[in-house]
mmCIF file of C-alpha atoms in Angstrom:
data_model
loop_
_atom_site.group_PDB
_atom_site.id
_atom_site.type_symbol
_atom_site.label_atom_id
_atom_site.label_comp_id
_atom_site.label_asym_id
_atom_site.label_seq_id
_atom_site.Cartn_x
_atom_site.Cartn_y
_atom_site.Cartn_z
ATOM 1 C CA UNK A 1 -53.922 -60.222 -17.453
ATOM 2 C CA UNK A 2 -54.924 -63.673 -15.910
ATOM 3 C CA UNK A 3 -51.481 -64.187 -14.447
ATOM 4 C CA UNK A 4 -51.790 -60.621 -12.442
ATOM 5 C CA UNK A 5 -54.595 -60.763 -11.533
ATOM 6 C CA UNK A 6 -54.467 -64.858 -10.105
ATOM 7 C CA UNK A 7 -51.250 -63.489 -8.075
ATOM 8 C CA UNK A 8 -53.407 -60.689 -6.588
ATOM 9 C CA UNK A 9 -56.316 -62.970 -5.777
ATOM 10 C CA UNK A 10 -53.975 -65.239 -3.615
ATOM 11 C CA UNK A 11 -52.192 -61.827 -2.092
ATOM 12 C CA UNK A 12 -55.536 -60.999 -1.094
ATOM 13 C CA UNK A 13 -56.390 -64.503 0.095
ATOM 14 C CA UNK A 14 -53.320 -64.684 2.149
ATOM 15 C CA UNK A 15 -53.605 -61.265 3.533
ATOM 16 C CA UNK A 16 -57.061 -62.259 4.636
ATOM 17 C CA UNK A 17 -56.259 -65.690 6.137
ATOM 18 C CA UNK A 18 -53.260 -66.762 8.388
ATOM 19 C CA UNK A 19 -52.299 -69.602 5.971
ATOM 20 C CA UNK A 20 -48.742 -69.138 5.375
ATOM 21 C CA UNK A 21 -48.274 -68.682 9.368
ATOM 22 C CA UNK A 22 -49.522 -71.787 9.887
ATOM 23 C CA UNK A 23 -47.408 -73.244 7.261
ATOM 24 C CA UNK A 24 -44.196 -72.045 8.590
ATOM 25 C CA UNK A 25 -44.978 -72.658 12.148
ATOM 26 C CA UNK A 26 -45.472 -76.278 11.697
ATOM 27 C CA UNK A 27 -42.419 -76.179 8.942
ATOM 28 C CA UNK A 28 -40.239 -74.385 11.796
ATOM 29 C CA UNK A 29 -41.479 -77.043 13.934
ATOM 30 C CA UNK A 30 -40.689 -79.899 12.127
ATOM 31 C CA UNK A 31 -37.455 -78.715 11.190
ATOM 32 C CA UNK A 32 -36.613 -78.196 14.937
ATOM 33 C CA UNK A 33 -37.036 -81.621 15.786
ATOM 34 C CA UNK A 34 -33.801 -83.582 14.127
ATOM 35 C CA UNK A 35 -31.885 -80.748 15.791
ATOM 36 C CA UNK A 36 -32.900 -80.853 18.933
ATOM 37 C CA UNK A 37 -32.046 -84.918 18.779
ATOM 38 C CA UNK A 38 -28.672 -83.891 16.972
ATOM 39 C CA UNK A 39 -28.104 -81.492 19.803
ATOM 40 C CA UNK A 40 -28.958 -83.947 22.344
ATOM 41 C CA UNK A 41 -27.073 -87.217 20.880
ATOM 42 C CA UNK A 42 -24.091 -85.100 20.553
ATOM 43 C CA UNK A 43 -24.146 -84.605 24.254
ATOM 44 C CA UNK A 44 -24.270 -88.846 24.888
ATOM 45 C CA UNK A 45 -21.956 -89.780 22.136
ATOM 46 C CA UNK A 46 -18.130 -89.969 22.251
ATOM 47 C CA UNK A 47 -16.581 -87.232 20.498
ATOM 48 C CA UNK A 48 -13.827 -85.032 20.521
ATOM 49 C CA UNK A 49 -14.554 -81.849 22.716
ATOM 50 C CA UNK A 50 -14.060 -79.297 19.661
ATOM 51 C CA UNK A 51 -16.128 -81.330 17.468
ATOM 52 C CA UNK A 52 -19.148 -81.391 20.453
ATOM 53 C CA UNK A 53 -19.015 -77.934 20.711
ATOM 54 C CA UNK A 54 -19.112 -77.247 16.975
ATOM 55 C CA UNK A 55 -22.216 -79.383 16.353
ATOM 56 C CA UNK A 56 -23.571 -77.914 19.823
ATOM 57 C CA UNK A 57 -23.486 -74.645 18.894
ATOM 58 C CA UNK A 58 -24.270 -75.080 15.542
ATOM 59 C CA UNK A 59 -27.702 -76.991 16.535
ATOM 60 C CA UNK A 60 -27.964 -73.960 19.297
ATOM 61 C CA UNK A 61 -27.648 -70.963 16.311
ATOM 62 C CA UNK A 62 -29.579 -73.397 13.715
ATOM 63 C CA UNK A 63 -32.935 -73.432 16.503
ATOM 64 C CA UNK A 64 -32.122 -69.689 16.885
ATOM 65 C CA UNK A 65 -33.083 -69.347 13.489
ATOM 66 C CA UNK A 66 -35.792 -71.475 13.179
ATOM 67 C CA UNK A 67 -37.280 -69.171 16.439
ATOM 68 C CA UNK A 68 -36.481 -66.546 14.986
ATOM 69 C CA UNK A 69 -38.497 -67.223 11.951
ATOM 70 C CA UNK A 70 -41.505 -68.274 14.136
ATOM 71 C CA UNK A 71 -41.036 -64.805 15.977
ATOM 72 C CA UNK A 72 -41.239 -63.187 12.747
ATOM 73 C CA UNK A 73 -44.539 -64.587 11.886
ATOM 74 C CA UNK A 74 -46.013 -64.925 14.829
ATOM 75 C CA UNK A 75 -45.297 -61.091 14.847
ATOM 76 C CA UNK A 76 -47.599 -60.438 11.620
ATOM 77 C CA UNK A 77 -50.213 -61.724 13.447
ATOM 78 C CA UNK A 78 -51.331 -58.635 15.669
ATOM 79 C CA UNK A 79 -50.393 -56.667 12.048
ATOM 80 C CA UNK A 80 -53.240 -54.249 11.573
ATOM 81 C CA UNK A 81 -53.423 -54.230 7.369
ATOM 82 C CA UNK A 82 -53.633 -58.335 7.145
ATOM 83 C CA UNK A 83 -51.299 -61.176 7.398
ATOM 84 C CA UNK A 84 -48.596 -60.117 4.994
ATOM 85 C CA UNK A 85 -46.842 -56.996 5.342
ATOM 86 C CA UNK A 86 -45.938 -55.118 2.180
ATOM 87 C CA UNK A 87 -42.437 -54.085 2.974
ATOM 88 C CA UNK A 88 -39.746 -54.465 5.480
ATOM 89 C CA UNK A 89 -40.644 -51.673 8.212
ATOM 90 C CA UNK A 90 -44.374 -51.909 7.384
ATOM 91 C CA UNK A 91 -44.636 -53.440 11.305
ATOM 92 C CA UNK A 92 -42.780 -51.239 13.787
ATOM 93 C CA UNK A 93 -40.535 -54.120 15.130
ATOM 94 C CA UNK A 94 -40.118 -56.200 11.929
ATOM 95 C CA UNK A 95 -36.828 -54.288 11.160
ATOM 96 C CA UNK A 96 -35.716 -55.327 14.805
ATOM 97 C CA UNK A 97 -36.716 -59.222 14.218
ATOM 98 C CA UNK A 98 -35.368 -59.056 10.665
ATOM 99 C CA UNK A 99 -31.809 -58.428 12.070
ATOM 100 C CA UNK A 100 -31.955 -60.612 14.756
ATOM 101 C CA UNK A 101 -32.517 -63.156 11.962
ATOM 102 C CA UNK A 102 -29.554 -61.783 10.254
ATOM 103 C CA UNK A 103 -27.274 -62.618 13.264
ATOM 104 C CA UNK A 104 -28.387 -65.789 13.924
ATOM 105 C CA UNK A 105 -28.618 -66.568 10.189
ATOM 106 C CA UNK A 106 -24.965 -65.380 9.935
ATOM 107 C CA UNK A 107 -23.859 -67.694 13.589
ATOM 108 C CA UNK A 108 -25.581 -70.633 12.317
ATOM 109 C CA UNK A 109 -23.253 -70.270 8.343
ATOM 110 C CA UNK A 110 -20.636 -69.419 10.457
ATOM 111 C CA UNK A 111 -20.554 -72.925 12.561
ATOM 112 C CA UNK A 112 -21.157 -75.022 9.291
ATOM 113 C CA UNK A 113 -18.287 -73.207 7.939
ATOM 114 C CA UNK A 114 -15.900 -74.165 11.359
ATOM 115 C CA UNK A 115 -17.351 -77.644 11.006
ATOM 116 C CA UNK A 116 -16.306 -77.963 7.223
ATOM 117 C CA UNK A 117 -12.840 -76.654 8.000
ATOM 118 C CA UNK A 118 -11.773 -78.627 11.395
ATOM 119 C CA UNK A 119 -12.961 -81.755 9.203
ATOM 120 C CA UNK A 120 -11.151 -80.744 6.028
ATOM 121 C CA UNK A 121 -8.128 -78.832 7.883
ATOM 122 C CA UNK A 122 -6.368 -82.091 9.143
ATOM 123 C CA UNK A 123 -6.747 -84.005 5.876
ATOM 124 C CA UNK A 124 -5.584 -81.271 3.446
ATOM 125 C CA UNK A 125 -2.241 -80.508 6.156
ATOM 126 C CA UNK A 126 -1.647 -84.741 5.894
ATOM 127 C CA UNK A 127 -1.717 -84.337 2.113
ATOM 128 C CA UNK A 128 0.680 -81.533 1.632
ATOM 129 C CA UNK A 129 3.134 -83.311 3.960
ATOM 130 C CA UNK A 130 2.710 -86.849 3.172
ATOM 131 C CA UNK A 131 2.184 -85.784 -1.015
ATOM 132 C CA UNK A 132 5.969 -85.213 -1.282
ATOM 133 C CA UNK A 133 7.676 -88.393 0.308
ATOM 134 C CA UNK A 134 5.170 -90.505 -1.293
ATOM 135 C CA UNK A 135 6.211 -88.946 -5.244
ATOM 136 C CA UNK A 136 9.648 -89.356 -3.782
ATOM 137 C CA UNK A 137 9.071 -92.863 -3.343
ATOM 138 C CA UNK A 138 7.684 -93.951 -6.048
ATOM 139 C CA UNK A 139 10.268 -92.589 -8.487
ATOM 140 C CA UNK A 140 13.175 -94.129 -5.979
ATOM 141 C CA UNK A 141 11.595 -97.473 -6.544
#
């Protein structure tokens, strides 16, 4: 059918046309910007030194993706069969971008993760201490 072969017309349209590499780009672009202030106010503001260098190199890996993903486009550009490669080592240094996304993909998870923890780590260690007296005291009084 219709549906098939609607999917293959815009395949071929987008294979023909650098659409989608313009969409990203600007995309990647306008995602970098609230970092880049994020990285930057975390610099200006007051804050405890492990939570600036959290955020700091969280923004850092976070931009490394968004690169990364512009480097992967920009790459299918000078691809020889059209815009959009059919498969993963269709270009000969896709494989090479695709797992320097993987690393920086896997930094920037890892950094949200240490954020999530040093803010939750503290609270839950309070709990578990201050949990006990409290019950204690309220069944004394």
């Amino acid at each position: 059918t219709t549906m098939s072969s609607s999917i293959d017309l815009l395949l071929d349209f987008l294979v023909r046309y650098p659409v989608l590499l313009t969409i990203f780009f600007v995309y990647c672009t306008c995602c970098s910007m609230p970092i880049i202030v994020l990285l930057i106010a975390t610099q200006k503001i007051v804050l405890h030194l492990n939570c600036r260098n959290l955020i700091s190199f969280w923004c850092i890996s976070l931009l490394g993706v968004l690169t990364n993903t512009v480097m992967l486009y920009a790459e299918m550009l000078t691809y020889e069969k059209g815009f959009v490669p059919r498969g993963i080592v269709e270009s000969p240094l896709r494989p090479y971008v695709l797992v320097g996304h993987s690393f920086v993909y896997m930094s920037s998870s890892s950094f949200e993760m240490f954020i999530a923890f040093e803010r939750i780590l503290p609270h839950a260690g309070r709990t578990l201490i201050t949990f006990p007296r409290c019950f204690g005291r309220c069944w004394l009084q």
